[in-house]
Short mmCIF file of C-alpha atoms and ligand atoms in Angstrom, two decimals:
data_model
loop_
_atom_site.label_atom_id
_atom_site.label_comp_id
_atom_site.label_asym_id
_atom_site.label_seq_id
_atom_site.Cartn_x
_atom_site.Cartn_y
_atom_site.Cartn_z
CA UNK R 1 0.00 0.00 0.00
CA UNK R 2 1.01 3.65 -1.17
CA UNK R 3 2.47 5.71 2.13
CA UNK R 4 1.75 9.40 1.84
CA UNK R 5 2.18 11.91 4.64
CA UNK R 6 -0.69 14.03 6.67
CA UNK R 7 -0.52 16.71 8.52
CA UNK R 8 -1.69 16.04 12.02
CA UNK R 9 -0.99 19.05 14.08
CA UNK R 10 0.11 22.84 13.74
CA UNK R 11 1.96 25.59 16.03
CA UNK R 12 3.03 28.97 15.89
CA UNK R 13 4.77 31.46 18.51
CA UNK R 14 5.59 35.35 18.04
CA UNK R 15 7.57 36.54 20.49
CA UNK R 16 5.73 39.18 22.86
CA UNK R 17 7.57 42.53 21.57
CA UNK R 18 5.16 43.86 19.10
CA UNK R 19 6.17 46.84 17.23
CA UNK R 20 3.55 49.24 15.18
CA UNK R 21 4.43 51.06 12.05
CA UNK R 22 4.75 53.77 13.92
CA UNK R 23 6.51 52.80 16.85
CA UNK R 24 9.26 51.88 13.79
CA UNK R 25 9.09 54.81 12.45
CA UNK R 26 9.82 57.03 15.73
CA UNK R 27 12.78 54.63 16.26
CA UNK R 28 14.04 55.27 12.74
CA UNK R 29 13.03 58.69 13.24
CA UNK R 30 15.78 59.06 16.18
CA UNK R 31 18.57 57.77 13.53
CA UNK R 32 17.07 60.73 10.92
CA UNK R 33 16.02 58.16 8.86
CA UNK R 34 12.20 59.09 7.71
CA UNK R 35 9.40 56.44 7.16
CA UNK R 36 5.49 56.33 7.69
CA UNK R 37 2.78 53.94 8.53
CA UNK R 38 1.41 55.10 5.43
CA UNK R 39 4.43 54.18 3.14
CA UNK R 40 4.55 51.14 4.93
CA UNK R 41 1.07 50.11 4.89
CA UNK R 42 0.52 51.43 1.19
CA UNK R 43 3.32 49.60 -0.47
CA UNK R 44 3.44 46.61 1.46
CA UNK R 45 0.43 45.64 3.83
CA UNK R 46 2.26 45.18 7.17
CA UNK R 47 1.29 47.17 9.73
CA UNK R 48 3.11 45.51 12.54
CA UNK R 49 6.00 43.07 13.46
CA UNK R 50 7.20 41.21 16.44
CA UNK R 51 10.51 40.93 17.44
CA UNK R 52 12.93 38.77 19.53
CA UNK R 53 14.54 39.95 22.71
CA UNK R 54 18.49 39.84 22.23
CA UNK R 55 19.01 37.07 24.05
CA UNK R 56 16.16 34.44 22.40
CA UNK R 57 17.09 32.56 19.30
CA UNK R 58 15.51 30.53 16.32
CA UNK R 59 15.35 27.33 18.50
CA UNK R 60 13.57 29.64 21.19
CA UNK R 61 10.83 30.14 18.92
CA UNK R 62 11.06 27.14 17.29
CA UNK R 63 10.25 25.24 20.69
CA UNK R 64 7.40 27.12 21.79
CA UNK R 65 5.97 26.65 18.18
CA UNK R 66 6.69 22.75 18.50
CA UNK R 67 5.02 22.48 21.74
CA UNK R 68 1.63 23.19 20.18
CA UNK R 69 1.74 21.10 17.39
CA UNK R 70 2.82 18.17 18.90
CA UNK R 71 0.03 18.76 21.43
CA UNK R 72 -2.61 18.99 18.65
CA UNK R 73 -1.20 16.12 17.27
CA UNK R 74 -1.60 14.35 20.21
CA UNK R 75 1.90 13.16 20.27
CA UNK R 76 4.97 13.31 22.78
CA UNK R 77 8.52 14.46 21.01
CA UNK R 78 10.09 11.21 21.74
CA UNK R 79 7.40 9.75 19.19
CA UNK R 80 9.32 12.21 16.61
CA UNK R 81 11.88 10.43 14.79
CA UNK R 82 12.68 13.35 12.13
CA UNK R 83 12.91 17.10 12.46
CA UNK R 84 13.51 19.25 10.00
CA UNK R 85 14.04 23.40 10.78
CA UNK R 86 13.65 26.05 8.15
CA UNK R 87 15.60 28.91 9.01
CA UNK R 88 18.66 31.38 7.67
CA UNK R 89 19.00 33.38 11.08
CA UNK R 90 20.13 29.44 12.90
CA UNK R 91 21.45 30.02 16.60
CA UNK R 92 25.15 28.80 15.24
CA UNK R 93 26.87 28.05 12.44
CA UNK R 94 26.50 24.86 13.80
CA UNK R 95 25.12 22.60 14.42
CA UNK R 96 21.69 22.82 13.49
CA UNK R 97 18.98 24.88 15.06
CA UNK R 98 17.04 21.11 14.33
CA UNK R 99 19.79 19.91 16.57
CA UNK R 100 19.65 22.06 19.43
CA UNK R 101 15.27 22.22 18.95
CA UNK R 102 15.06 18.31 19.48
CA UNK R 103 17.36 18.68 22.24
CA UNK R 104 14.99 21.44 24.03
CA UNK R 105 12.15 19.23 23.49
CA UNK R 106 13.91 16.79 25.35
CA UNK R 107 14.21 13.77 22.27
CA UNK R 108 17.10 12.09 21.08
CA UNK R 109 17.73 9.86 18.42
CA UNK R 110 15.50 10.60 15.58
CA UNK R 111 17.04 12.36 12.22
CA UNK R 112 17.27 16.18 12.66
CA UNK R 113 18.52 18.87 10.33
CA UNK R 114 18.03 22.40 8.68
CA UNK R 115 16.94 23.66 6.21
CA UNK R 116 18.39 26.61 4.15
CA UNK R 117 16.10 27.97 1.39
CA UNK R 118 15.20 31.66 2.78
CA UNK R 119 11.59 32.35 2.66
CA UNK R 120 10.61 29.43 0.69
CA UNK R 121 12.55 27.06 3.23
CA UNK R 122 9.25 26.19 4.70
CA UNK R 123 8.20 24.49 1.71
CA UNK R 124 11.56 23.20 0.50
CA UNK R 125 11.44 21.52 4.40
CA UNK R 126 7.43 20.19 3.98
CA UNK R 127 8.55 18.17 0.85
CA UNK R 128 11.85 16.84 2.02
CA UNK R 129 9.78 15.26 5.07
CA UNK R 130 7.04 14.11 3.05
CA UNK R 131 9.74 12.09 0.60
CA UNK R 132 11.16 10.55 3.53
CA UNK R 133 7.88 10.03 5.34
CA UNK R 134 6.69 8.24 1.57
CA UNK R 135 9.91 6.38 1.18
CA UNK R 136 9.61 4.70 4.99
CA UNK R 137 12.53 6.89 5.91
CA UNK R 138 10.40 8.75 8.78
CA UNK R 139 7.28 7.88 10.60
CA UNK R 140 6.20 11.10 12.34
CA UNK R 141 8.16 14.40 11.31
CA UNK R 142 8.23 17.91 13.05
CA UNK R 143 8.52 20.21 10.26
CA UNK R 144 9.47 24.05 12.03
CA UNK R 145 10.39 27.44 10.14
CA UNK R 146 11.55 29.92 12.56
CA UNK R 147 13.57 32.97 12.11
CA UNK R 148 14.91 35.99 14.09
CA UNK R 149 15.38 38.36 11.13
CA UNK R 150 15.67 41.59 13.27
CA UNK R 151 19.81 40.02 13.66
CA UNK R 152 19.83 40.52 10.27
CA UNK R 153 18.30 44.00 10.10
CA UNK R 154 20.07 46.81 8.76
CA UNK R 155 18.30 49.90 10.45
CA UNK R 156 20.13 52.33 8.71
CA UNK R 157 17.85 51.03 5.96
CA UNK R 158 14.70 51.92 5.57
CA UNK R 159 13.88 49.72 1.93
CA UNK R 160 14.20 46.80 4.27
CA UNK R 161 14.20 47.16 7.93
CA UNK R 162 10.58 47.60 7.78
CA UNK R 163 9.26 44.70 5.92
CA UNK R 164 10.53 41.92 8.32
CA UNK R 165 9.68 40.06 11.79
CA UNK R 166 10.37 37.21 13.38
CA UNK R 167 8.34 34.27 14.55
CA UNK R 168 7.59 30.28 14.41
CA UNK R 169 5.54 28.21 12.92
CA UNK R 170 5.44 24.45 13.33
CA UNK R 171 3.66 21.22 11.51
CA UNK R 172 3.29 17.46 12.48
CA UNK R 173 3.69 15.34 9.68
CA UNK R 174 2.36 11.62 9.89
CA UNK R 175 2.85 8.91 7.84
CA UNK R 176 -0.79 8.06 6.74
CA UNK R 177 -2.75 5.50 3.82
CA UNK R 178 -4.34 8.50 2.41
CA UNK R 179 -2.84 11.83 1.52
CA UNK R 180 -1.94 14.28 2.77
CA UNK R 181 0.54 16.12 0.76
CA UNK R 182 -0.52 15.52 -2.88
CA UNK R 183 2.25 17.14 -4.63
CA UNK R 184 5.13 19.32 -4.52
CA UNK R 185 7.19 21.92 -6.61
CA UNK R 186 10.67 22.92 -5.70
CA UNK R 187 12.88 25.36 -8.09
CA UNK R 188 15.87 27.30 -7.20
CA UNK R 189 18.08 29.99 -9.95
CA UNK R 190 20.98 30.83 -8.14
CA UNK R 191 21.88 33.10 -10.59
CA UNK R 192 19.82 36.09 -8.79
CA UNK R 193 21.76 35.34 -5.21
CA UNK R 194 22.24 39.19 -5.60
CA UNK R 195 19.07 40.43 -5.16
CA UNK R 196 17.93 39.15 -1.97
CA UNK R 197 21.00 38.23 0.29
CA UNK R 198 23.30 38.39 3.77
CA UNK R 199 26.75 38.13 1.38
CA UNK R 200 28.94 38.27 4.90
CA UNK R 201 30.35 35.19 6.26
CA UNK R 202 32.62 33.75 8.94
CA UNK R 203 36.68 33.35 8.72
CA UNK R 204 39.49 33.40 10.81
CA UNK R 205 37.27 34.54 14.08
CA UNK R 206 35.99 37.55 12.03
CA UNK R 207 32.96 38.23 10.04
CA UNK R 208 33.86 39.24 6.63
CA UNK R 209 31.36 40.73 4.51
CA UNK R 210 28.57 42.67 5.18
CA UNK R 211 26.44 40.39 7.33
CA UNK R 212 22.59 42.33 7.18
CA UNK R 213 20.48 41.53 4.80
CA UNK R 214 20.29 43.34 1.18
CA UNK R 215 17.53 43.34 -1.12
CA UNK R 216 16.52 44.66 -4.62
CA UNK R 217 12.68 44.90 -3.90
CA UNK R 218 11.81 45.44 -7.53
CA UNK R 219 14.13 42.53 -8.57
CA UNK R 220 12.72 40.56 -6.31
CA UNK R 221 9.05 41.85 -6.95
CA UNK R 222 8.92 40.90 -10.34
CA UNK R 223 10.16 37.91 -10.10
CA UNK R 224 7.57 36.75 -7.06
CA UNK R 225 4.86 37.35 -9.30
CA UNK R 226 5.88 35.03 -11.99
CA UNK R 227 7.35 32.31 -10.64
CA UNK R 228 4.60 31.50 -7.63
CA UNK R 229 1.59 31.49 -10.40
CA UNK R 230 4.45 29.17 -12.89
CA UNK R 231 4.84 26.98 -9.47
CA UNK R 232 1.00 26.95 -8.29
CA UNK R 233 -0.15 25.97 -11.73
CA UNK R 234 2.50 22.86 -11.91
CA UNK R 235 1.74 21.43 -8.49
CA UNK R 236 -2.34 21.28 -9.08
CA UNK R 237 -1.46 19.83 -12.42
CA UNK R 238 0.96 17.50 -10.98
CA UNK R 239 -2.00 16.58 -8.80
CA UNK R 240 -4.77 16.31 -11.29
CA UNK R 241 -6.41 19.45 -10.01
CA UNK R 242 -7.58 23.35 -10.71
CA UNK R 243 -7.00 26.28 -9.22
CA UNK R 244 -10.38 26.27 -8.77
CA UNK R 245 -10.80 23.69 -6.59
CA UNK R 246 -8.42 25.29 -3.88
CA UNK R 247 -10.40 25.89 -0.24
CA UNK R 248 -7.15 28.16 0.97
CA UNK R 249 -3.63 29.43 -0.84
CA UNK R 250 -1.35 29.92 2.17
CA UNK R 251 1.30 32.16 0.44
CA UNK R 252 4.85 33.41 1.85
CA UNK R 253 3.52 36.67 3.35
CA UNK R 254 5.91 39.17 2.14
CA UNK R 255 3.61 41.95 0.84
CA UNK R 256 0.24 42.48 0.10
CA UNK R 257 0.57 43.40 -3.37
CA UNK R 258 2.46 40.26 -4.17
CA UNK R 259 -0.40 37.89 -2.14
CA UNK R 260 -3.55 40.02 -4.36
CA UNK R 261 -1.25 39.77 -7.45
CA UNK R 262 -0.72 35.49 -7.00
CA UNK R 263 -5.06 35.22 -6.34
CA UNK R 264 -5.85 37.11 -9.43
CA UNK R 265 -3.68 35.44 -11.57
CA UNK R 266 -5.22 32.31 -10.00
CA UNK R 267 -8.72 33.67 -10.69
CA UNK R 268 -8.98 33.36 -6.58
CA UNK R 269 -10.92 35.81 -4.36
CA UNK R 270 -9.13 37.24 -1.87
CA UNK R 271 -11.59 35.62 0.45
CA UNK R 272 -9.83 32.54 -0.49
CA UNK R 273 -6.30 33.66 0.79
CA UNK R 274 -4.32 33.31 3.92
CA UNK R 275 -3.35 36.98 4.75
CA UNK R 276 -1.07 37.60 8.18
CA UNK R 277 1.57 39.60 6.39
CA UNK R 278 -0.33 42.93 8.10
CA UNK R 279 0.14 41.63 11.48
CA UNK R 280 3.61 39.70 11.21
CA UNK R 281 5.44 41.60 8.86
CA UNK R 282 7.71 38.75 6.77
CA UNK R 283 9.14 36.19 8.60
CA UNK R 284 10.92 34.41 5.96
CA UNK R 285 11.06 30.61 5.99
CA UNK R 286 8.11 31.05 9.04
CA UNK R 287 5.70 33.04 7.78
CA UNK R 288 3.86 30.04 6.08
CA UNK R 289 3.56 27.90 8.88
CA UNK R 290 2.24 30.64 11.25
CA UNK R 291 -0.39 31.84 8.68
CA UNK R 292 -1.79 28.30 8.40
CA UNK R 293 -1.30 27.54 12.19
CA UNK R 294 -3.68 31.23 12.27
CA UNK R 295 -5.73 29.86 10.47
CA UNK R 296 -6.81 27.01 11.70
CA UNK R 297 -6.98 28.35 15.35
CA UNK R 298 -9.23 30.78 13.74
CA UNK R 299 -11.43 27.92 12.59
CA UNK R 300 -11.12 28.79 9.30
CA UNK R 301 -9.32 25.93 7.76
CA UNK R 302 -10.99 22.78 8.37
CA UNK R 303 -10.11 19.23 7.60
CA UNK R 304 -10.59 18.44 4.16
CA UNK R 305 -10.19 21.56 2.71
CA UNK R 306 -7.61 21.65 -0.08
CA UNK R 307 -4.50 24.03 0.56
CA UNK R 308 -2.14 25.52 -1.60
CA UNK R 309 1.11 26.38 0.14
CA UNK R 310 3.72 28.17 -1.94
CA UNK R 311 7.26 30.23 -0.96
CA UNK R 312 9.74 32.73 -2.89
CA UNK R 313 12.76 34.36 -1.76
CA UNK R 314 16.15 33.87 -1.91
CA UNK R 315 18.19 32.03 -3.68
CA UNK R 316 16.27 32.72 -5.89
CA UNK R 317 14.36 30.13 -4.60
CA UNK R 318 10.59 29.15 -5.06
CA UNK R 319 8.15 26.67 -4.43
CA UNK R 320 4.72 24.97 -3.71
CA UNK R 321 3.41 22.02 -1.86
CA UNK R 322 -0.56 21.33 -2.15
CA UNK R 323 -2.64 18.83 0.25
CA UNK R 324 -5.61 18.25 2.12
CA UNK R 325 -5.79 18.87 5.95
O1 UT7 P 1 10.69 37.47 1.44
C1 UT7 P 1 11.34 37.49 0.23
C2 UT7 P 1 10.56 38.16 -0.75
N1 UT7 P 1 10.64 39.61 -0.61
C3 UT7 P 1 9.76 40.31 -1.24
O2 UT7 P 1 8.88 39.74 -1.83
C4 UT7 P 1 9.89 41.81 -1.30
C5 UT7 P 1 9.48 42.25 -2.66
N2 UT7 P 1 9.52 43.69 -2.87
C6 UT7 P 1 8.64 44.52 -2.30
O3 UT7 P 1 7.79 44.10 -1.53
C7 UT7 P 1 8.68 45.98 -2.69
O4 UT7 P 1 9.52 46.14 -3.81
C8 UT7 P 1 9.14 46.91 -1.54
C9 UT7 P 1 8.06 46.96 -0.47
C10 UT7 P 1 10.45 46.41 -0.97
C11 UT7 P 1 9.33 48.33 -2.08
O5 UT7 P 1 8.13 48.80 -2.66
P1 UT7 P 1 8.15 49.60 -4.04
O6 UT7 P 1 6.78 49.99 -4.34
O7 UT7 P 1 8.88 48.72 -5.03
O8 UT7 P 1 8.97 50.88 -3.66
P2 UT7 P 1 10.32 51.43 -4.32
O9 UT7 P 1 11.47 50.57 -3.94
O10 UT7 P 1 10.05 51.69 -5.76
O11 UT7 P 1 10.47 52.81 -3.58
C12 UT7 P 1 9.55 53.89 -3.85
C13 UT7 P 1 9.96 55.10 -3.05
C14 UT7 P 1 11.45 55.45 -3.17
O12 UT7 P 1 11.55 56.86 -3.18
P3 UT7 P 1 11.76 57.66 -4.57
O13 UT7 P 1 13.02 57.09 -5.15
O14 UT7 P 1 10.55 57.36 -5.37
O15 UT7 P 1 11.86 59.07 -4.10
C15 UT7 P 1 12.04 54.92 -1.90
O16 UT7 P 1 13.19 55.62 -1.50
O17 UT7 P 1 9.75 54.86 -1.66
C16 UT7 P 1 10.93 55.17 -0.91
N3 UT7 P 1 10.98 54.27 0.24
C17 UT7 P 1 10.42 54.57 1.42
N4 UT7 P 1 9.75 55.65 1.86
C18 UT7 P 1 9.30 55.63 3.13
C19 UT7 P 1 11.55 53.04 0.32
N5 UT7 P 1 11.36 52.53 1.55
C20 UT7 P 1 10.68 53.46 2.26
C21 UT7 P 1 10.18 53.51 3.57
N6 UT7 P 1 9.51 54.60 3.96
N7 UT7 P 1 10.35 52.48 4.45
#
């Protein structure tokens, strides 16, 4: 009999500091650097972000994002026997923030690594545990994105400092006769590593490079646009479905305009569309995880409904995985 994977449970933390538009602009305002809750909210949707405190990390997050899911799932982490953690802000070079999470949980044993795909890590990390969950390699997977972006932050720059926040989000994944994850779509051009990076790095006890994060917005814009309606209309076909039939897309939240621009080239009502970016900001490789985890605390995804997950960022990376709760 065919093994597919199911997802069983979901989680999501944001740490406590929430920051308005406008407390972010008086900040920036301090430095002389000017921004609005009108720019902000015009060009981009968000109207607030939540950040770490200095001394909590990715695994932090990630925990307190496990904890729920594996409680909705009805299992204990020792059950686990693979995690896998989305992230580019990990607590260490190494090891893994998978590593340290399954040792905060208090497990042992079971597989555990990251994931490094930016903001579509999230999905990059749902299909690499539902392959090994399909191929017998994993029973029961804990699939996490979680990011503390503010490190990464240049606040001398106002094109970026505003768009991002951190958070969690945190799926169980069980192995399962019927599916579950129907299909999944995973590209990467690393010829536009440019437009969206963090080009420092680590030698010798120093960091060389500029280590904050540097985007092209337009770049990256454009290409958003294309590549997640390219990527959402191979994974339904892949799965013998339409566009039509989706109950929920569950984009990467990274603006507004990008999220409206995906559902109308999808001929899908906004009504139809997972939208947290106004309250989260982007949180990268977590954002997708906490908007469906948001959703279904809100009651508004139900089991059975058909969901269209897809992520974009750097890389360039981009993706989609579609299934039924
Ligand atoms: O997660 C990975 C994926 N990331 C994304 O998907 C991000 C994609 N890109 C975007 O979301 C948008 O390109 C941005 C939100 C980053 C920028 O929006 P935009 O409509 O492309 O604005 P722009 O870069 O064309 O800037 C327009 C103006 C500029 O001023 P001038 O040159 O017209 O005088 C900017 O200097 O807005 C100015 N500006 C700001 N003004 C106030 C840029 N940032 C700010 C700001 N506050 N924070």
């Amino acid at each position: 009999m065919r093994r597919y994977s199911r997802v069983t449970g979901t989680g999501s933390y944001l740490p406590p500091r929430r920051l308005t538009n406008d407390d972010l602009a008086r900040q920036l305002a301090e430095k002389g650097i000017e921004t609005s809750d009108e720019w902000i909210v015009e060009r981009t949707g968000i109207k607030a972000r939540h950040f770490a405190a200095p001394e909590v990390c990715s695994s932090d997050l990630a925990l307190q994002a496990a904890r729920p899911a594996l409680a909705a799932a009805g299992l204990d982490a020792s059950q686990i026997d693979l995690i896998v953690v989305a992230t580019s802000t990990p607590d260490m070079v190494f090891p893994s923030t998978a590593c340290l999470l399954q040792h905060k949980l208090g497990a042992e044993g079971g597989a555990a690594f990251d994931v490094q795909a930016v903001c579509s890590g999230f999905v990059y990390a749902l299909s690499v545990a539902d392959a090994m969950i399909q191929t017998g390699a994993a029973n029961k997977a804990l699939v996490v994105g979680a990011e503390v972006f503010s490190r990464i932050l240049d606040f001398n720059d106002r094109t970026t400092c505003v768009l991002f926040g951190d958070g969690a989000g945190a799926v169980v994944l069980e192995a399962s006769e019927t599916p579950g994850i129907l299909a999944s779509d995973l590209h990467a051009d690393g010829k536009h590593a440019g437009i969206l990076c963090v080009p420092g790095h680590v030698s010798g006890g120093k960091v060389l490079g500029d280590p904050l994060l540097k985007m092209d917005g337009q770049a990256v814009f454009k290409l958003a646009v294309g590549v997640l309606e390219t990527s959402a209309r191979a994974v339904l076909a892949k799965a013998d479905k339409t566009a039509a039939e989706i109950d929920w897309l569950i984009p990467h939240q990274a603006n507004i305009r990008i999220l409206q621009s995906t559902a109308k080239r999808l001929k899908l009502g906004m009504d139809k569309v997972m939208v947290t970016v106004d309250q989260h900001g982007n949180t990268s490789a977590a954002s997708i995880p906490l908007a469906l985890d948001a959703g279904i605390r809100a009651g508004s995804i139900v089991p059975g409904q058909l969901l269209l997950l897809e992520g974009v960022g750097g890389g360039f990376t981009w993706g989609s995985v579609l299934l039924n709760l």
